[in-house]
Coordinates of C-alpha atoms in Angstrom, one line a residue:
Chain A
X745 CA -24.0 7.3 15.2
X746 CA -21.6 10.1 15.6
X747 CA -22.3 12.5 13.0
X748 CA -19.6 15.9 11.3
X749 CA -20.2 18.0 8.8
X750 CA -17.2 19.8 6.2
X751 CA -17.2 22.4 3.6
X752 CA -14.1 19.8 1.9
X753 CA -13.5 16.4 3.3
X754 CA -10.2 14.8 2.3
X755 CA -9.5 11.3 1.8
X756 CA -6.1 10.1 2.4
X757 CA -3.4 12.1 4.2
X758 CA -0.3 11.1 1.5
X759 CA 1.1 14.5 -0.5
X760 CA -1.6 14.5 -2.2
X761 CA -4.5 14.7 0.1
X762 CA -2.4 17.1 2.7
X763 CA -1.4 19.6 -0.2
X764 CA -5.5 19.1 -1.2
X765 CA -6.6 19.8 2.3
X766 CA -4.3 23.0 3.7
X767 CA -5.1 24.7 -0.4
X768 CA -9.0 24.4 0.8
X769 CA -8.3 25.7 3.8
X770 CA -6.4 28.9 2.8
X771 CA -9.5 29.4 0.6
X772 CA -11.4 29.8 4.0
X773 CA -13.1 26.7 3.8
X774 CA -13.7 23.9 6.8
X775 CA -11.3 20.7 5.8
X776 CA -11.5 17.5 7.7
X777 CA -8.5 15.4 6.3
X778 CA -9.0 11.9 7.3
X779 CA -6.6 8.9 7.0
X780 CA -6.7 5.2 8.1
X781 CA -3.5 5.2 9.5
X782 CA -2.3 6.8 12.7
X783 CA -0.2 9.2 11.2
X784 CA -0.1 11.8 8.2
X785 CA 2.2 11.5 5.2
X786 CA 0.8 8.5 3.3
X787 CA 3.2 5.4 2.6
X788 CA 6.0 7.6 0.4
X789 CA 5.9 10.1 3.6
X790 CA 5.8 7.5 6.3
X791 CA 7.0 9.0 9.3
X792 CA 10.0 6.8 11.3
X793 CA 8.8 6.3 14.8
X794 CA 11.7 8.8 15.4
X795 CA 11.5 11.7 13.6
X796 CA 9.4 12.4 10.5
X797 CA 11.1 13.4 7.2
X798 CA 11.7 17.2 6.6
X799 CA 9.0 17.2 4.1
X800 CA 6.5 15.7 7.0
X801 CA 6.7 18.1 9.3
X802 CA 6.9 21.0 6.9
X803 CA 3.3 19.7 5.9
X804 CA 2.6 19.0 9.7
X805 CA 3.3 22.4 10.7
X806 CA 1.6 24.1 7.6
X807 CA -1.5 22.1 8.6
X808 CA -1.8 22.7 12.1
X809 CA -2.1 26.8 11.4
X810 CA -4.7 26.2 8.7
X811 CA -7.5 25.0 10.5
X812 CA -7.5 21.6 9.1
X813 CA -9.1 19.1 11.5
X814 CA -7.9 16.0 10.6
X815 CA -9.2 12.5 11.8
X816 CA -6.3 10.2 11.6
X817 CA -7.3 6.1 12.1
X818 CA -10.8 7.0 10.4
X819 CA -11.4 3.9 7.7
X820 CA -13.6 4.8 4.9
X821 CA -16.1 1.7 4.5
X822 CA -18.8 3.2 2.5
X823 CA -20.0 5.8 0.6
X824 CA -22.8 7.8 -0.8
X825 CA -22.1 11.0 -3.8
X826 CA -25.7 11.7 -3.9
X827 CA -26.0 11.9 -0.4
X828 CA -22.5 14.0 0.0
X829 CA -21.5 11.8 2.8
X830 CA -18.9 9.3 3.8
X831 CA -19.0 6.9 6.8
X832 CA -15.9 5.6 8.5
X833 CA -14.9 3.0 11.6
X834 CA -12.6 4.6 13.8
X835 CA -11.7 3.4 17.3
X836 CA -14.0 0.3 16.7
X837 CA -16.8 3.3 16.0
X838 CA -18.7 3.9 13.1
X839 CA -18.4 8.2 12.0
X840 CA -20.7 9.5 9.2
X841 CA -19.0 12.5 7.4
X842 CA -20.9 15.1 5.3
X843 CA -19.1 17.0 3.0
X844 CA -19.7 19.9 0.4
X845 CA -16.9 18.8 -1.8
X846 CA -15.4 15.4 -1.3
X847 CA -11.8 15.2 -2.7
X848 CA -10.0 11.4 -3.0
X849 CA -6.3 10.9 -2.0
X850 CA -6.6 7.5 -2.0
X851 CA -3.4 6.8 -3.3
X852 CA -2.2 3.4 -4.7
X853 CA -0.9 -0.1 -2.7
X854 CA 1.9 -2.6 -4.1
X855 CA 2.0 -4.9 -7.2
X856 CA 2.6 -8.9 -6.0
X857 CA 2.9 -11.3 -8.6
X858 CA 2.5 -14.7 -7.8
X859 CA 5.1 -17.0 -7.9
X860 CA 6.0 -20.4 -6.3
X861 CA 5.8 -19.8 -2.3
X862 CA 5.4 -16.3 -2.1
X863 CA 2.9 -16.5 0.6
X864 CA 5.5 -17.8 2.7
X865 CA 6.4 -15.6 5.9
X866 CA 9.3 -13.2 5.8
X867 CA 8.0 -12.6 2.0
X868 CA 7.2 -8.7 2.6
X869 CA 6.1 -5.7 -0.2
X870 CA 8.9 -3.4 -1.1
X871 CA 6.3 -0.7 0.3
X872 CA 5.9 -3.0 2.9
X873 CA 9.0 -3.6 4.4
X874 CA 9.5 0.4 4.2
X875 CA 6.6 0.5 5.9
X876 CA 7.2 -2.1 8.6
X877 CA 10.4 -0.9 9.5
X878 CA 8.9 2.4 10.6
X879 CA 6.8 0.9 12.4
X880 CA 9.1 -0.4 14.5
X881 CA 10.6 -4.3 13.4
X882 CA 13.8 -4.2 13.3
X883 CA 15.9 -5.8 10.8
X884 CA 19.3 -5.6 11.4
X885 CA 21.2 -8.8 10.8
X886 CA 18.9 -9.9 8.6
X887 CA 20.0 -11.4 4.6
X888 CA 17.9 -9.3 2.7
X889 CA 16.9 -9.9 -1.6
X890 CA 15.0 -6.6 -2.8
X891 CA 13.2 -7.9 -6.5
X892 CA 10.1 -6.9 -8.9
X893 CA 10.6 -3.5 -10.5
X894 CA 10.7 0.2 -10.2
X895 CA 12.3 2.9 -8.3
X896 CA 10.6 1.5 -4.3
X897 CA 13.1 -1.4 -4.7
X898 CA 16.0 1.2 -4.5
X899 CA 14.5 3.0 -1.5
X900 CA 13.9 -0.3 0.5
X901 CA 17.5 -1.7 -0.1
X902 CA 18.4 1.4 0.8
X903 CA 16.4 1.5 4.1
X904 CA 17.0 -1.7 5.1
X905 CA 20.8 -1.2 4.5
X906 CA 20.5 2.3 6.8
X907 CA 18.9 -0.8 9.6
X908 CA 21.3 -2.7 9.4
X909 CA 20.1 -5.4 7.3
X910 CA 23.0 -7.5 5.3
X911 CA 21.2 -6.3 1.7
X912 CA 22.0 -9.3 -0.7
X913 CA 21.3 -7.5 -3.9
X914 CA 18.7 -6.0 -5.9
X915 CA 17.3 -7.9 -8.4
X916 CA 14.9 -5.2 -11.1
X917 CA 12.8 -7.4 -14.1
X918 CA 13.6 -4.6 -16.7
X919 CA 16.3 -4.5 -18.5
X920 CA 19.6 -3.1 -18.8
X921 CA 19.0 -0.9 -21.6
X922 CA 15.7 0.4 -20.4
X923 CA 17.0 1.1 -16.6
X924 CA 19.9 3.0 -17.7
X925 CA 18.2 5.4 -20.3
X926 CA 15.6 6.1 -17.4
X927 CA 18.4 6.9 -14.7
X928 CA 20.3 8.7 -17.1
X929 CA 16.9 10.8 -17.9
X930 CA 16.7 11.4 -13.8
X931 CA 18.9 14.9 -14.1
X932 CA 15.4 16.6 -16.2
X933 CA 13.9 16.0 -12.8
X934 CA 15.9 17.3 -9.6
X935 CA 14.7 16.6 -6.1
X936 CA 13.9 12.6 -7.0
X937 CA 14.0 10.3 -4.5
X938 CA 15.4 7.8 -6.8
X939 CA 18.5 9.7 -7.1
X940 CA 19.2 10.5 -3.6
X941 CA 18.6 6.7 -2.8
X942 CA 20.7 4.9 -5.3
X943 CA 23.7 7.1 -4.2
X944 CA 23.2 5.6 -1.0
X945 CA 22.9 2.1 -2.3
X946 CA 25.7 2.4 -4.5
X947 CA 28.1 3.8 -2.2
X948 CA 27.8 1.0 0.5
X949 CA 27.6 -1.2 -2.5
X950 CA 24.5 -3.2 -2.6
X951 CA 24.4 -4.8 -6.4
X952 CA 22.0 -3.9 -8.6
X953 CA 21.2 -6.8 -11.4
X954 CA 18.6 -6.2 -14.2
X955 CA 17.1 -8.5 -16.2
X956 CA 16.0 -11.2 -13.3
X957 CA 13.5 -12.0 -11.8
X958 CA 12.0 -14.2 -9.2
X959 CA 10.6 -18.0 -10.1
X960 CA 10.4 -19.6 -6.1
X961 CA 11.1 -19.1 -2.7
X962 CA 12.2 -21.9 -0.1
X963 CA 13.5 -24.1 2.9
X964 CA 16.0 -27.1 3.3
X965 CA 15.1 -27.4 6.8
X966 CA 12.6 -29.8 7.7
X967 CA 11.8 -28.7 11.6
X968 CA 11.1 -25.5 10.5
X969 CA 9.3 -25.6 7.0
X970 CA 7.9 -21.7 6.8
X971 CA 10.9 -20.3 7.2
X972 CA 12.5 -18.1 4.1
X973 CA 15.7 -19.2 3.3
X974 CA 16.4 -19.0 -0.1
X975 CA 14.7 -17.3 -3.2
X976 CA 15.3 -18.4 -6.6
X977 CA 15.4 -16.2 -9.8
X978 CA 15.8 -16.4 -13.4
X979 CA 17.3 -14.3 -16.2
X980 CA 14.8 -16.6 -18.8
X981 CA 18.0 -18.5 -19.4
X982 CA 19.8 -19.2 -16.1
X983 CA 18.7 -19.8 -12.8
X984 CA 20.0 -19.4 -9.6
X985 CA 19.7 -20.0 -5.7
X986 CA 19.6 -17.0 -3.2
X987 CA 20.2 -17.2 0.7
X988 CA 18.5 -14.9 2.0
X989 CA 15.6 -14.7 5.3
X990 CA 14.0 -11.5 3.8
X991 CA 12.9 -11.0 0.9
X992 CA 11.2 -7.4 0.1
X993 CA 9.3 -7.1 -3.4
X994 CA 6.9 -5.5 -5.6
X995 CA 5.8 -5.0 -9.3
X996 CA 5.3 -1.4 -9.2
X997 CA 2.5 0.2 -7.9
X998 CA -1.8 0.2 -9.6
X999 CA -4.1 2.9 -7.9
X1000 CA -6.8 2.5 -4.9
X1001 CA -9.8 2.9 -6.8
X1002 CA -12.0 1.4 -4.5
X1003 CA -13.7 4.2 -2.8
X1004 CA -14.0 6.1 -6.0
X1005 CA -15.7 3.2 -7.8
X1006 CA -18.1 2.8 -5.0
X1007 CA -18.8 6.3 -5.5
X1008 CA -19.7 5.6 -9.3
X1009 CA -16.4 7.9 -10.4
X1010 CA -15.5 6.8 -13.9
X1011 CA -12.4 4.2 -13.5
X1012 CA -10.2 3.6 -17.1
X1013 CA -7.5 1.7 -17.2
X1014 CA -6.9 0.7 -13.9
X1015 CA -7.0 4.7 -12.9
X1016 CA -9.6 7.5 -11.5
X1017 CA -10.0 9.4 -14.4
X1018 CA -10.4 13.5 -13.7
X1019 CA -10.5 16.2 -15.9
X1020 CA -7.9 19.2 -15.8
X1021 CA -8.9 20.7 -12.7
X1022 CA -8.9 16.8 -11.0
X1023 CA -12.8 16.5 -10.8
X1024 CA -13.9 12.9 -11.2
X1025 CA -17.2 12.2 -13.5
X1026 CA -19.0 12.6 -10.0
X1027 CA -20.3 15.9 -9.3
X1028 CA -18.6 17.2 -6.2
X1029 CA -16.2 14.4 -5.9
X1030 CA -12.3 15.1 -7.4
X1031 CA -9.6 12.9 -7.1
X1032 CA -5.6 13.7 -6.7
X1033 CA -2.7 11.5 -6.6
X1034 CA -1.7 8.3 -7.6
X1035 CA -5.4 7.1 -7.4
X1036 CA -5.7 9.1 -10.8
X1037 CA -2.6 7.1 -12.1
X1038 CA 1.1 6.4 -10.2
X1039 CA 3.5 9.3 -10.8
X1040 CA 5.5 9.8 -7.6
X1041 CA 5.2 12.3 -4.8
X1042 CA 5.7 15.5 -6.6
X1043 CA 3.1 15.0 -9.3
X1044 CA 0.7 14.3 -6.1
X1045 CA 1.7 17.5 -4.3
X1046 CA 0.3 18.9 -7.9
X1047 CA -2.4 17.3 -8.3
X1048 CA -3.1 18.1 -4.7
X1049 CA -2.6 22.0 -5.0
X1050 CA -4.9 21.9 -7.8
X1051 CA -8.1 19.6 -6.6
X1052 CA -7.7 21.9 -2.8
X1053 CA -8.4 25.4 -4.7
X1054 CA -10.5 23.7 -7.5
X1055 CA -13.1 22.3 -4.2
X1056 CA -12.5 25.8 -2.8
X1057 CA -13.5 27.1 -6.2
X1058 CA -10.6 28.9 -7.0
X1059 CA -9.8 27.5 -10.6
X1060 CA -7.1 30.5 -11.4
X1061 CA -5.5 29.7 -8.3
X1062 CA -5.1 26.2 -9.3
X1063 CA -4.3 27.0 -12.8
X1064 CA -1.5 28.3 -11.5
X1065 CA -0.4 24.8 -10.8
X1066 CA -1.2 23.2 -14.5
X1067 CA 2.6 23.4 -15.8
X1068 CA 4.2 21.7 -13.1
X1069 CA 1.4 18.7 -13.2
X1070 CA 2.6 18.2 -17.2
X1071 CA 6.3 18.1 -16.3
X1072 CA 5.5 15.8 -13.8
X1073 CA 3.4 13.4 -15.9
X1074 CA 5.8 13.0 -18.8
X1075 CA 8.4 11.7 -15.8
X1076 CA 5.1 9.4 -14.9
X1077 CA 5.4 8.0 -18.7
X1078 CA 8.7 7.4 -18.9
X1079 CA 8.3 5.4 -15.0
X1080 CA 6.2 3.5 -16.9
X1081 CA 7.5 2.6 -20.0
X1082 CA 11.1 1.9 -18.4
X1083 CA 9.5 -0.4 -15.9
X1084 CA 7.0 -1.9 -18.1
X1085 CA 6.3 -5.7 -16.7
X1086 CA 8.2 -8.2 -18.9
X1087 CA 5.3 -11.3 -20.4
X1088 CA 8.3 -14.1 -18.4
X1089 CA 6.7 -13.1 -15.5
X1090 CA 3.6 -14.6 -15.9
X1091 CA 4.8 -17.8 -16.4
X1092 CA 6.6 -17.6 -13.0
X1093 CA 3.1 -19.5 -12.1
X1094 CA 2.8 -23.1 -11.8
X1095 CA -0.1 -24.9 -11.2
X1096 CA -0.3 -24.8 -7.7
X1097 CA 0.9 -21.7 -6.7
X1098 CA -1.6 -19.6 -5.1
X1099 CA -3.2 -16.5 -6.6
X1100 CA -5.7 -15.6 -4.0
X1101 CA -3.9 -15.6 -0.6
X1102 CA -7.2 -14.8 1.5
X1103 CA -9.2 -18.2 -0.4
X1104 CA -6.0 -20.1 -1.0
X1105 CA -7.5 -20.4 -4.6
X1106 CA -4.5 -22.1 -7.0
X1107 CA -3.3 -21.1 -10.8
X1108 CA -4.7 -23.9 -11.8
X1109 CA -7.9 -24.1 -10.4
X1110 CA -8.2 -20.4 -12.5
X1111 CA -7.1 -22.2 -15.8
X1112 CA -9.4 -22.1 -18.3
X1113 CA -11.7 -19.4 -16.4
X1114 CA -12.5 -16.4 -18.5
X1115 CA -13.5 -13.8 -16.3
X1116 CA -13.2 -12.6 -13.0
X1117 CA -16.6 -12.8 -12.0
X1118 CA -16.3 -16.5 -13.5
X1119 CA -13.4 -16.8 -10.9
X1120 CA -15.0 -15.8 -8.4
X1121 CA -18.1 -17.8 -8.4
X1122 CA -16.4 -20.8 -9.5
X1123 CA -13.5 -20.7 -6.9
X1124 CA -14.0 -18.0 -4.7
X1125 CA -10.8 -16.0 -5.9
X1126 CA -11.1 -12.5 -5.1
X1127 CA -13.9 -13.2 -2.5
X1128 CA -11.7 -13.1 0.9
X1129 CA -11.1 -10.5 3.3
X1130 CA -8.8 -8.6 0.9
X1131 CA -11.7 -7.9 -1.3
X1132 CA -9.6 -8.9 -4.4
X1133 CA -7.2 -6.0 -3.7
X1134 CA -4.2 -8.5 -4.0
X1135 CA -5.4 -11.0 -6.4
X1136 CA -7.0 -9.0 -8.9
X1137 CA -4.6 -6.9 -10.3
X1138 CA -2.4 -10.4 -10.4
X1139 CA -5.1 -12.0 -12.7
X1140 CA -5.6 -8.5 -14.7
X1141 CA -1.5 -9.1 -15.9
X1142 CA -1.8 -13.0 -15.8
X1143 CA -5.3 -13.5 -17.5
X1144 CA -6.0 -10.2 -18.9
X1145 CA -9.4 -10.3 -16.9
X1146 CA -11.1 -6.5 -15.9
X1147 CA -11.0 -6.7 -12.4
X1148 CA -14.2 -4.1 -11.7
X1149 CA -16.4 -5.1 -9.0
X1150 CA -16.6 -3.6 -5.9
X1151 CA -19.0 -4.0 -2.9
X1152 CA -19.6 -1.5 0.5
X1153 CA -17.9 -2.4 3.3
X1154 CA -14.6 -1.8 0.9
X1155 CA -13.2 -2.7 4.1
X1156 CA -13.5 -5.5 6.6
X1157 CA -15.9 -3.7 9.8
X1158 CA -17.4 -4.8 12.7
X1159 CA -21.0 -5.8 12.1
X1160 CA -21.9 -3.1 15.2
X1161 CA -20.4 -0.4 12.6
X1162 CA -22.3 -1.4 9.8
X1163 CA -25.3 -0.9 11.7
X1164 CA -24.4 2.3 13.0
X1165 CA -24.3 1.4 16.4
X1166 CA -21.7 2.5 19.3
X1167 CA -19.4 -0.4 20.3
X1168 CA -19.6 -2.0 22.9
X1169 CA -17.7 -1.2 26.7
Chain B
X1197 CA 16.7 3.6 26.8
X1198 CA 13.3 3.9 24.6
X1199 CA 10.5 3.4 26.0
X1200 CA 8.5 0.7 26.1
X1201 CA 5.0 -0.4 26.4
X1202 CA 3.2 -3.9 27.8
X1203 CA 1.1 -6.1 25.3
X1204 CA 0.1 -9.6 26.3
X1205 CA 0.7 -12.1 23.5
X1206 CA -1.3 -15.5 23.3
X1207 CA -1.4 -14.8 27.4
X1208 CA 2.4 -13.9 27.8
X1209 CA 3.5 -10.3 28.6
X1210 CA 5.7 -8.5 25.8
X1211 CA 7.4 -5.7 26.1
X1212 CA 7.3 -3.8 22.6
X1213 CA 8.6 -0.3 21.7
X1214 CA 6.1 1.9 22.4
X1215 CA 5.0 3.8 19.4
X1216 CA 5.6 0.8 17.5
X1217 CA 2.4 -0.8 14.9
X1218 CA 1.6 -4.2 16.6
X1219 CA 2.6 -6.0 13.2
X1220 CA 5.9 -4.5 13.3
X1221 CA 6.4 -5.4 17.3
X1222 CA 5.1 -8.8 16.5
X1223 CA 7.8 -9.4 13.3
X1224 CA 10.3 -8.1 15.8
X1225 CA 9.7 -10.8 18.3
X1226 CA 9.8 -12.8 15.9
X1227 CA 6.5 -14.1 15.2
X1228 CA 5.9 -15.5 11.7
X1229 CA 2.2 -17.4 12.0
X1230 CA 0.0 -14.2 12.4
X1231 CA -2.8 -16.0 10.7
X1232 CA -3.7 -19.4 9.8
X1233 CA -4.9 -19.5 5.7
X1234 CA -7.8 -21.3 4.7
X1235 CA -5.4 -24.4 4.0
X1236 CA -3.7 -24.2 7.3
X1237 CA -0.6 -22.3 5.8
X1238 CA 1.0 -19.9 8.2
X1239 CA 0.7 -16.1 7.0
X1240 CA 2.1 -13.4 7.9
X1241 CA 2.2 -9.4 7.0
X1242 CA 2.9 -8.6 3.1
X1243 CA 1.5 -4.7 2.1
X1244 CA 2.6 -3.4 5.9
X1245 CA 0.0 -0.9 4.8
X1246 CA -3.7 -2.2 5.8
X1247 CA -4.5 -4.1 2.0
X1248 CA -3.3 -7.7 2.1
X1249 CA -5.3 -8.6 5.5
X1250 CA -2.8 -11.1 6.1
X1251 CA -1.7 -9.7 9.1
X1252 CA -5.4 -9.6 10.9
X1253 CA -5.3 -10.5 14.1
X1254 CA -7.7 -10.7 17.5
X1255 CA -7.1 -7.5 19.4
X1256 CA -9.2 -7.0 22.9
X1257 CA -11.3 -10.0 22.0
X1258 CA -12.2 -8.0 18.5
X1259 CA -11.8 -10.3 15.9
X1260 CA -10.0 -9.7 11.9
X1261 CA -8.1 -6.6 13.4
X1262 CA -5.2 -5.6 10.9
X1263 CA -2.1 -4.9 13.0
X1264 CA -0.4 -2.8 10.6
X1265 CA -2.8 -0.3 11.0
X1266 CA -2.5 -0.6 14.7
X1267 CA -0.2 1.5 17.1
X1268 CA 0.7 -0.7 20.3
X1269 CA -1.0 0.2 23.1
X1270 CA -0.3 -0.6 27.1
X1271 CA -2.6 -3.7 28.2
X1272 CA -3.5 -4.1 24.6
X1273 CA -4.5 -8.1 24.7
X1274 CA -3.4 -10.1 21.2
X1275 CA -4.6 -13.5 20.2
X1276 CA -3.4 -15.5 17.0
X1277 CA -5.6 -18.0 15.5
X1278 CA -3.0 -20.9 16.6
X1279 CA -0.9 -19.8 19.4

């Protein structure tokens, strides 16, 4: 097996883990920054096949002169904290990684309620569709519904609008009162990318309705049964038909925890937790971003200045950084609370719409299950290729089940990798 | 013109953008059954951002490869579970 050593290894190449790995490196230290895509900037920094945002290649540039080696399509499958290392597939390979310090940037992955035909293709994430536009599909043309909640609906309308998509309207599950004293709020925090966005969307005037929500998705043409065609939502009172052959959506964002779990970091509430200078309960393991809880880019660039120097061992340099992290997490608190999940959602589910996508597993074959691990022996929910990564945080806001077990691989690997061996050629 | 780059689809030739992920080209030539669900439902991508596994696909003969992960390459070979 190929083998590297590190004085800081960095999982995750979002704001976080890039503002984590070129802070180690000015402290002299040898930084391997690995991600599983193929580029840098994490899903909120997503470069366009074109041209990368500003903010990218500020990043780019600053790491290139520190030193930072980075390993970009390296998938962490397992891990060790007592043995300080970290093993990875890349290129069909497996790559065992050896670190001093081991810092997470794991960030977090999309929200998806279940609802009546949402496995249906042409049903994307709000994340996703961001994220599948700049990697290339092209959307113009396309009748686009953005629904679910929180500011990403906002930047996909207003992505898919700048594609050319026909963007039908966005339909946000808070309500009126709650969205408005949040965007009114927006001003104690320049440089979001809500506000930049929704001027966008409001100019070339994509509604914006709060208060609804989605109930079904479906098709009046025979011939061709998995196409989208129309969505339908409710307000709790009305409901109502939408044409549309996209439909982007997401319920807000819950953190990758995975990797630290399998490390044995201490996971509350759904989140890493760290202590001031972002160490997990792990010694030699810290954790920065929205792994640690979702706050947006700028409270990850934080978090990320702060768990870099505090792996270099620089704590007053990272100090340095502490006032900006608690302005940043009082605008993660009020995210939160104005996009807190309405209880209507849940019963969005009928009996036969499908919680676990990877197992097929139904609502109602879960009713009257009490715990996850009860699900999953007793219908295999949670137990597909996905690992539980879509259907558990579901169940968690449908059943109130803790969602807590996790298993090496954390991703799907070839069996060669697992055994350490060089693939095949 | 932007460049593009050769991928052979369930045996056909596709031209895709290059620098384009493979789940991305695929939705752009319109393919919607990237996966067959235990049930026999078609499925295709939902995260775009390598959790879901509903876009996994065959890739070189490799098997449960996730094309959103997945930059297109020249030559690359793509099978579907159902063509």
């Amino acid at each position: 097996m190929k083998r590297q050593q590190c004085d800081v290894l960095v999982v995750g190449a979002g704001p976080a883990g890039m503002a984590a790995a070129w802070c180690a490196a000015r402290c002299g230290r040898a930084v391997l920054l690995a991600d599983e895509n193929s580029g840098l900037g994490g899903q909120i920094w997503r470069a366009e096949a074109s041209a990368a945002p500003r903010a990218v290649r500020q990043w780019l540039k600053r790491l290139a002169s520190s030193g930072v080696e980075i390993l970009a399509g390296a998938a962490a499958f397992e891990a060790d904290a007592g043995q300080k290392q970290v093993r990875f597939e890349r290129e069909f390979e497996p790559l065992e990684v050896r670190y001093g310090r081991l810092i997470l940037a794991t960030g977090a992955r999309e929200l998806f309620l279940p609802f009546p035909g949402w496995t249906r293709p042409g049903i994307v994430g709000a994340g996703g569709i961001q994220a599948l536009i700049k990697g290339g599909f092209t959307v113009t043309g396309r009748q686009a519904v953005v629904a679910g909640t929180g500011p990403l609906l906002i930047a996909a309308a207003a992505l898919l609008k700048r594609h050319g998509a026909d963007v039908v309207g966005i339909l946000e599950q808070t309500s009126w009162e709650r969205f408005s004293r949040f965007s009114m709020g927006l001003w104690k925090y320049p440089g979001k990318l809500l506000q930049a966005a929704g001027l966008v969307v409001g100019k070339r005037g994509v509604p914006l309705q709060t208060g609804w929500w989605l109930v079904g998705s479906g098709n009046d043409t025979p011939l061709e049964p998995d196409r989208l065609e129309w969505v339908e939502i409710t307000n709790g009172d009305k409901v109502a038909k939408v044409w549309c052959d996209l439909l982007a959506y997401g319920y807000g964002l819950r953190p990758n925890t995975e990797l630290a779990a399998l490390l044995g970091c201490r996971v509350a509430r759904g989140a890493v937790v760290v202590d001031e200078l972002q160490r997990t309960s792990r010694d030699g393991v810290l954790a920065a971003g929205e792994l640690t809880g979702i706050g947006g880019a700028e409270l990850s660039l934080v978090e990320g200045h702060i768990a870099g120097y505090a792996a270099a061992d620089q704590p007053r340099r990272a100090r340095a950084h502490f006032a900006a992290r608690a302005r940043q997490r009082r605008f993660a608190a009020e995210l939160e609370r104005a996009f807190e999940l309405r209880e209507e959602l849940k019963s969005a589910v009928t009996e036969d719409t499908i919680v676990c996508r990877c197992e097929d597993v139904t609502a109602g074959a879960c009713s009257g299950i009490r715990s996850w691990k009860e699900a999953k022996m007793a219908t295999r929910c949670g137990m597909g290729a996905c690992q539980g990564r879509t259907c558990g945080a579901a169940a968690e806001f449908l059943y109130g089940w803790r969602v807590d077990s996790v298993r090496p691989p954390i991703v799907p690997v070839r069996v060669g990798t697992l055994a350490g061996e060089r693939d095949r050629d | 013109m932007s460049k593009t780059v050769r991928i052979i689809l369930n045996g056909h030739n596709r031209d895709v953008p290059a620098g384009a992920t493979l789940a991305s080209a695929l939705l752009a030539l319109g393919l919607t059954r990237f996966r067959t669900s235990v049930h026999g439902q078609p499925r295709a991508p939902l995260c775009g951002m390598g959790v879901c596994q509903e876009c996994r696909l065959t890739v070189d003969g490799r098997m449960h490869v996730r094309a959103c992960l997945l930059p297109c390459r020249d030559g690359m070979s793509v099978e579907t579970d159902i063509p």
